[in-house]
mmCIF file of C-alpha atoms in Angstrom:
data_model
loop_
_atom_site.group_PDB
_atom_site.id
_atom_site.type_symbol
_atom_site.label_atom_id
_atom_site.label_comp_id
_atom_site.label_asym_id
_atom_site.label_seq_id
_atom_site.Cartn_x
_atom_site.Cartn_y
_atom_site.Cartn_z
ATOM 1 C CA MET A 1 71.061 53.294 262.366
ATOM 2 C CA LYS A 2 71.688 53.049 266.144
ATOM 3 C CA LEU A 3 70.729 56.703 266.599
ATOM 4 C CA LEU A 4 67.518 56.135 264.569
ATOM 5 C CA PHE A 5 66.615 53.130 266.856
ATOM 6 C CA ILE A 6 67.161 55.194 269.968
ATOM 7 C CA LEU A 7 65.039 58.032 268.581
ATOM 8 C CA ILE A 8 62.167 55.591 267.678
ATOM 9 C CA VAL A 9 62.291 53.993 271.146
ATOM 10 C CA THR A 10 62.299 57.405 272.858
ATOM 11 C CA VAL A 11 59.319 58.634 270.833
ATOM 12 C CA LEU A 12 57.400 55.420 271.551
ATOM 13 C CA VAL A 13 58.040 55.607 275.258
ATOM 14 C CA ILE A 14 57.016 59.276 275.429
ATOM 15 C CA THR A 15 53.906 58.765 273.321
ATOM 16 C CA VAL A 16 52.849 55.753 275.517
ATOM 17 C CA THR A 17 53.517 57.644 278.703
ATOM 18 C CA ILE A 18 51.395 60.560 277.632
ATOM 19 C CA ARG A 19 48.594 58.224 276.528
ATOM 20 C CA GLU A 20 48.610 56.147 279.719
ATOM 21 C CA GLN A 21 48.710 59.279 281.869
ATOM 22 C CA LYS A 22 45.529 60.470 280.194
ATOM 23 C CA LEU A 23 43.887 57.069 280.731
ATOM 24 C CA LEU A 24 44.737 57.124 284.444
ATOM 25 C CA ALA A 25 43.031 60.563 284.720
ATOM 26 C CA LEU A 26 39.992 59.269 282.820
ATOM 27 C CA ARG A 27 39.874 56.199 285.112
ATOM 28 C CA LYS A 28 39.476 58.499 288.153
ATOM 29 C CA ILE A 29 36.659 60.416 286.367
ATOM 30 C CA TYR A 30 34.968 57.203 285.320
ATOM 31 C CA ILE A 31 34.968 55.928 288.904
ATOM 32 C CA ASP A 32 33.846 59.279 290.291
ATOM 33 C CA ILE A 33 30.737 59.391 288.064
ATOM 34 C CA HIS A 34 29.559 55.901 289.066
ATOM 35 C CA PRO A 35 28.247 55.934 292.654
ATOM 36 C CA SER A 36 28.743 52.228 293.155
ATOM 37 C CA LEU A 37 32.438 52.534 292.333
ATOM 38 C CA ILE A 38 33.358 55.500 294.497
ATOM 39 C CA GLY A 39 35.929 54.569 297.050
ATOM 40 C CA PHE A 40 37.203 51.534 295.191
ATOM 41 C CA GLN A 41 40.969 51.807 294.918
ATOM 42 C CA LEU A 42 42.647 50.758 291.765
ATOM 43 C CA PRO A 43 46.404 50.557 290.993
ATOM 44 C CA GLY A 44 47.399 54.019 289.829
ATOM 45 C CA SER A 45 51.062 53.574 289.029
ATOM 46 C CA LEU A 46 51.959 55.278 285.663
ATOM 47 C CA TRP A 47 55.091 53.241 285.447
ATOM 48 C CA ARG A 48 53.193 50.014 285.723
ATOM 49 C CA GLN A 49 50.751 51.075 283.039
ATOM 50 C CA VAL A 50 53.508 52.220 280.670
ATOM 51 C CA CYS A 51 55.459 48.935 281.114
ATOM 52 C CA LYS A 52 52.240 46.896 280.407
ATOM 53 C CA ARG A 53 51.430 48.947 277.258
ATOM 54 C CA LEU A 54 54.960 48.777 275.897
ATOM 55 C CA PHE A 55 54.979 44.995 276.420
ATOM 56 C CA ASP A 56 51.640 44.754 274.557
ATOM 57 C CA ILE A 57 53.076 46.722 271.626
ATOM 58 C CA ILE A 58 56.319 44.730 271.403
ATOM 59 C CA PHE A 59 54.686 41.328 271.836
ATOM 60 C CA SER A 60 51.768 41.884 269.450
ATOM 61 C CA ALA A 61 54.086 43.452 266.815
ATOM 62 C CA ALA A 62 56.342 40.379 267.022
ATOM 63 C CA VAL A 63 53.429 38.019 266.544
ATOM 64 C CA LEU A 64 51.953 39.993 263.627
ATOM 65 C CA LEU A 65 55.329 40.050 261.854
ATOM 66 C CA THR A 66 56.115 36.338 262.343
ATOM 67 C CA ILE A 67 53.269 33.910 263.286
ATOM 68 C CA PHE A 68 50.255 35.815 261.905
ATOM 69 C CA PRO A 69 51.307 35.902 258.186
ATOM 70 C CA LEU A 70 51.891 32.116 258.236
ATOM 71 C CA LEU A 71 48.451 31.555 259.796
ATOM 72 C CA PHE A 72 46.738 33.887 257.392
ATOM 73 C CA PHE A 73 48.120 32.074 254.311
ATOM 74 C CA ILE A 74 47.176 28.664 255.717
ATOM 75 C CA LEU A 75 43.742 29.472 257.082
ATOM 76 C CA THR A 76 42.461 31.774 254.308
ATOM 77 C CA PRO A 77 42.023 29.080 251.650
ATOM 78 C CA LEU A 78 40.640 26.599 254.212
ATOM 79 C CA ILE A 79 38.098 29.120 255.419
ATOM 80 C CA LYS A 80 37.102 30.039 251.904
ATOM 81 C CA ILE A 81 36.722 26.346 250.830
ATOM 82 C CA ALA A 82 34.665 25.523 253.916
ATOM 83 C CA SER A 83 32.163 28.326 253.224
ATOM 84 C CA SER A 84 31.772 31.523 251.223
ATOM 85 C CA GLY A 85 32.248 34.870 252.864
ATOM 86 C CA PRO A 86 35.062 37.025 254.337
ATOM 87 C CA VAL A 87 38.101 35.561 256.050
ATOM 88 C CA PHE A 88 37.610 37.775 259.123
ATOM 89 C CA PHE A 89 34.630 38.046 261.461
ATOM 90 C CA VAL A 90 34.185 41.589 262.793
ATOM 91 C CA GLN A 91 32.001 42.368 265.854
ATOM 92 C CA TYR A 92 31.627 45.378 268.071
ATOM 93 C CA ARG A 93 32.757 44.801 271.648
ATOM 94 C CA LEU A 94 32.976 47.100 274.692
ATOM 95 C CA GLY A 95 36.455 48.387 275.371
ATOM 96 C CA ILE A 96 38.005 50.579 278.086
ATOM 97 C CA PHE A 97 35.404 52.861 279.678
ATOM 98 C CA GLY A 98 32.692 51.216 277.626
ATOM 99 C CA LYS A 99 33.940 52.555 274.286
ATOM 100 C CA PRO A 100 32.849 50.176 271.409
ATOM 101 C CA PHE A 101 35.600 48.903 269.122
ATOM 102 C CA LYS A 102 35.781 46.475 266.147
ATOM 103 C CA CYS A 103 36.998 43.151 267.470
ATOM 104 C CA TYR A 104 38.590 40.911 264.760
ATOM 105 C CA LYS A 105 38.624 37.095 264.477
ATOM 106 C CA PHE A 106 39.214 34.552 261.838
ATOM 107 C CA ARG A 107 35.757 33.454 260.752
ATOM 108 C CA SER A 108 34.908 29.984 262.129
ATOM 109 C CA MET A 109 31.158 29.860 261.288
ATOM 110 C CA ARG A 110 29.298 29.928 257.934
ATOM 111 C CA GLN A 111 28.332 33.286 256.509
ATOM 112 C CA ASN A 112 25.248 34.874 258.127
ATOM 113 C CA PRO A 113 24.862 32.259 260.902
ATOM 114 C CA GLY A 114 22.067 34.110 262.711
ATOM 115 C CA THR A 115 21.974 35.147 266.366
ATOM 116 C CA ALA A 116 21.308 31.785 268.011
ATOM 117 C CA PRO A 117 23.876 30.775 270.618
ATOM 118 C CA VAL A 118 26.518 28.232 269.482
ATOM 119 C CA SER A 119 25.734 24.738 270.590
ATOM 120 C CA VAL A 120 27.589 21.393 270.642
ATOM 121 C CA ASN A 121 27.902 19.979 267.071
ATOM 122 C CA ASP A 122 26.437 23.188 265.675
ATOM 123 C CA PRO A 123 25.801 22.698 261.970
ATOM 124 C CA ARG A 124 26.779 26.272 261.307
ATOM 125 C CA ILE A 125 30.373 25.418 262.136
ATOM 126 C CA PRO A 126 32.306 23.580 259.450
ATOM 127 C CA PRO A 127 35.170 21.154 260.441
ATOM 128 C CA ILE A 128 37.921 23.760 259.952
ATOM 129 C CA GLY A 129 35.790 26.156 262.018
ATOM 130 C CA LYS A 130 35.665 23.635 264.839
ATOM 131 C CA PHE A 131 39.423 23.246 264.758
ATOM 132 C CA ILE A 132 39.940 27.046 264.701
ATOM 133 C CA ARG A 133 37.665 27.591 267.653
ATOM 134 C CA ARG A 134 39.047 24.660 269.699
ATOM 135 C CA THR A 135 42.638 25.769 269.311
ATOM 136 C CA HIS A 136 41.721 29.504 269.573
ATOM 137 C CA LEU A 137 43.443 30.348 266.344
ATOM 138 C CA ASP A 138 40.421 32.590 265.604
ATOM 139 C CA GLU A 139 41.646 35.029 268.204
ATOM 140 C CA PHE A 140 44.960 35.790 266.468
ATOM 141 C CA PRO A 141 43.628 38.789 264.456
ATOM 142 C CA GLN A 142 42.992 40.401 267.831
ATOM 143 C CA PHE A 143 46.749 41.093 268.029
ATOM 144 C CA PHE A 144 45.806 43.988 265.681
ATOM 145 C CA ASN A 145 43.414 45.202 268.373
ATOM 146 C CA VAL A 146 46.227 44.939 270.942
ATOM 147 C CA LEU A 147 48.641 46.869 268.721
ATOM 148 C CA THR A 148 46.162 49.758 268.205
ATOM 149 C CA GLY A 149 45.424 49.962 271.914
ATOM 150 C CA ASP A 150 41.827 48.726 271.824
ATOM 151 C CA MET A 151 42.914 45.574 273.767
ATOM 152 C CA SER A 152 45.696 44.293 275.940
ATOM 153 C CA LEU A 153 47.345 40.872 275.964
ATOM 154 C CA VAL A 154 45.873 40.266 279.481
ATOM 155 C CA GLY A 155 42.728 41.600 280.941
ATOM 156 C CA PRO A 156 38.929 40.913 281.155
ATOM 157 C CA ARG A 157 37.574 39.421 277.965
ATOM 158 C CA PRO A 158 35.772 42.019 275.777
ATOM 159 C CA LEU A 159 32.029 41.447 275.666
ATOM 160 C CA GLN A 160 29.114 42.605 273.457
ATOM 161 C CA ALA A 161 26.995 45.265 275.022
ATOM 162 C CA LYS A 162 23.966 43.095 275.229
ATOM 163 C CA ILE A 163 25.950 40.401 277.004
ATOM 164 C CA TYR A 164 27.637 42.890 279.257
ATOM 165 C CA ARG A 165 24.277 43.877 280.765
ATOM 166 C CA GLU A 166 24.333 40.534 282.626
ATOM 167 C CA PHE A 167 27.595 41.524 284.233
ATOM 168 C CA SER A 168 26.428 45.041 285.042
ATOM 169 C CA ASN A 169 23.864 43.630 287.518
ATOM 170 C CA TYR A 170 26.732 42.563 289.777
ATOM 171 C CA GLU A 171 28.343 44.898 292.260
ATOM 172 C CA LYS A 172 31.465 46.544 290.877
ATOM 173 C CA GLY A 173 30.859 44.968 287.531
ATOM 174 C CA LEU A 174 31.612 48.248 285.798
ATOM 175 C CA LEU A 175 35.187 48.055 287.049
ATOM 176 C CA ARG A 176 35.920 45.512 284.314
ATOM 177 C CA LEU A 177 35.718 48.596 281.948
ATOM 178 C CA THR A 178 38.446 50.530 283.755
ATOM 179 C CA ILE A 179 41.213 48.674 281.919
ATOM 180 C CA ARG A 180 41.697 47.457 278.393
ATOM 181 C CA PRO A 181 40.047 44.041 277.655
ATOM 182 C CA GLY A 182 42.475 41.215 277.074
ATOM 183 C CA LEU A 183 43.191 38.319 274.773
ATOM 184 C CA THR A 184 43.504 36.095 277.842
ATOM 185 C CA GLY A 185 43.144 36.732 281.567
ATOM 186 C CA LEU A 186 42.714 35.299 285.022
ATOM 187 C CA ALA A 187 39.004 34.541 284.503
ATOM 188 C CA GLN A 188 39.836 32.614 281.345
ATOM 189 C CA MET A 189 42.135 30.353 283.431
ATOM 190 C CA ASN A 190 39.553 29.793 286.159
ATOM 191 C CA VAL A 191 36.076 29.983 284.549
ATOM 192 C CA ALA A 192 34.751 27.587 281.942
ATOM 193 C CA ARG A 193 33.811 28.879 278.479
ATOM 194 C CA ASN A 194 30.199 28.794 279.551
ATOM 195 C CA LEU A 195 30.586 31.935 281.540
ATOM 196 C CA ASN A 196 29.627 32.097 285.230
ATOM 197 C CA PRO A 197 29.186 35.927 285.521
ATOM 198 C CA ASP A 198 29.698 36.041 289.301
ATOM 199 C CA LYS A 199 32.913 34.009 289.198
ATOM 200 C CA THR A 200 34.147 35.908 286.180
ATOM 201 C CA ILE A 201 33.632 39.239 287.900
ATOM 202 C CA LYS A 202 35.531 38.038 291.011
ATOM 203 C CA ASN A 203 38.496 36.842 288.929
ATOM 204 C CA ASP A 204 38.586 40.012 286.837
ATOM 205 C CA LEU A 205 38.413 42.327 289.828
ATOM 206 C CA TYR A 206 41.209 40.380 291.574
ATOM 207 C CA TYR A 207 43.332 40.758 288.441
ATOM 208 C CA ILE A 208 42.626 44.545 288.280
ATOM 209 C CA ARG A 209 43.497 44.978 291.950
ATOM 210 C CA LYS A 210 46.811 43.135 291.602
ATOM 211 C CA LEU A 211 47.645 44.465 288.075
ATOM 212 C CA SER A 212 51.294 43.900 287.297
ATOM 213 C CA LEU A 213 53.567 42.889 284.365
ATOM 214 C CA ARG A 214 54.675 39.900 286.400
ATOM 215 C CA MET A 215 51.072 38.603 286.676
ATOM 216 C CA ASP A 216 50.621 39.249 282.915
ATOM 217 C CA LEU A 217 53.628 37.146 282.081
ATOM 218 C CA LYS A 218 52.494 34.324 284.342
ATOM 219 C CA LEU A 219 49.005 34.265 282.779
ATOM 220 C CA ILE A 220 50.452 34.362 279.243
ATOM 221 C CA PHE A 221 52.670 31.347 280.004
ATOM 222 C CA GLN A 222 49.701 29.539 281.583
ATOM 223 C CA THR A 223 47.740 30.137 278.380
ATOM 224 C CA LEU A 224 50.537 28.889 276.178
ATOM 225 C CA ARG A 225 50.845 25.736 278.203
ATOM 226 C CA LEU A 226 47.197 24.816 278.060
ATOM 227 C CA THR A 227 46.498 21.496 276.278
ATOM 228 C CA ASP A 228 42.722 21.943 276.571
ATOM 229 C CA HIS A 229 41.684 25.252 275.007
ATOM 230 C CA SER A 230 38.062 24.927 275.892
ATOM 231 C CA TYR A 231 38.411 27.518 278.707
#
């Protein structure tokens, strides 16, 4: 049993190392093909990237095996009672290097709500939906995105392509796409939910420059300690 555990850990570390090494090489290419990004230095430590990814895998797997099943069995009937439709809301977001991926959430709005922006006291959001959104329980299915590598625990929030165009008008805005998007991040701690693109970009770029597992742990603890989840 011990030997099997060592073997699994070894294979995991080797697989993650190879994957992260490829991503570092792609990051250099991504920067080189965008004139506005040339000359911008990003952390290039393979060890740092591997540690971040391994932490993502271990943490997300632990949540999915413990907390998520309980949430699923509690929220599923409540969501179904509140409105007909699927339990999960699926939407394409931009991931690393602009690659679209399916981002998962617990559905907090009524089925087929339309494209109008969410407003205060929005009638499309039932009471359970308001609770889910206020406490950010709707984000828990994104731990699947973290486990599969589409997202990280910490990083710039993933955006829809049409929304991202607003950020692309800012210098260095494309640098948000050089790392995996995150469940939480520095911008989420410092910028209100009603996004200020300029301030969001500055916070995200500072995070990318200072990228470290220590900073990730600090931001995760800050997120867990929040009493007001309206960020």
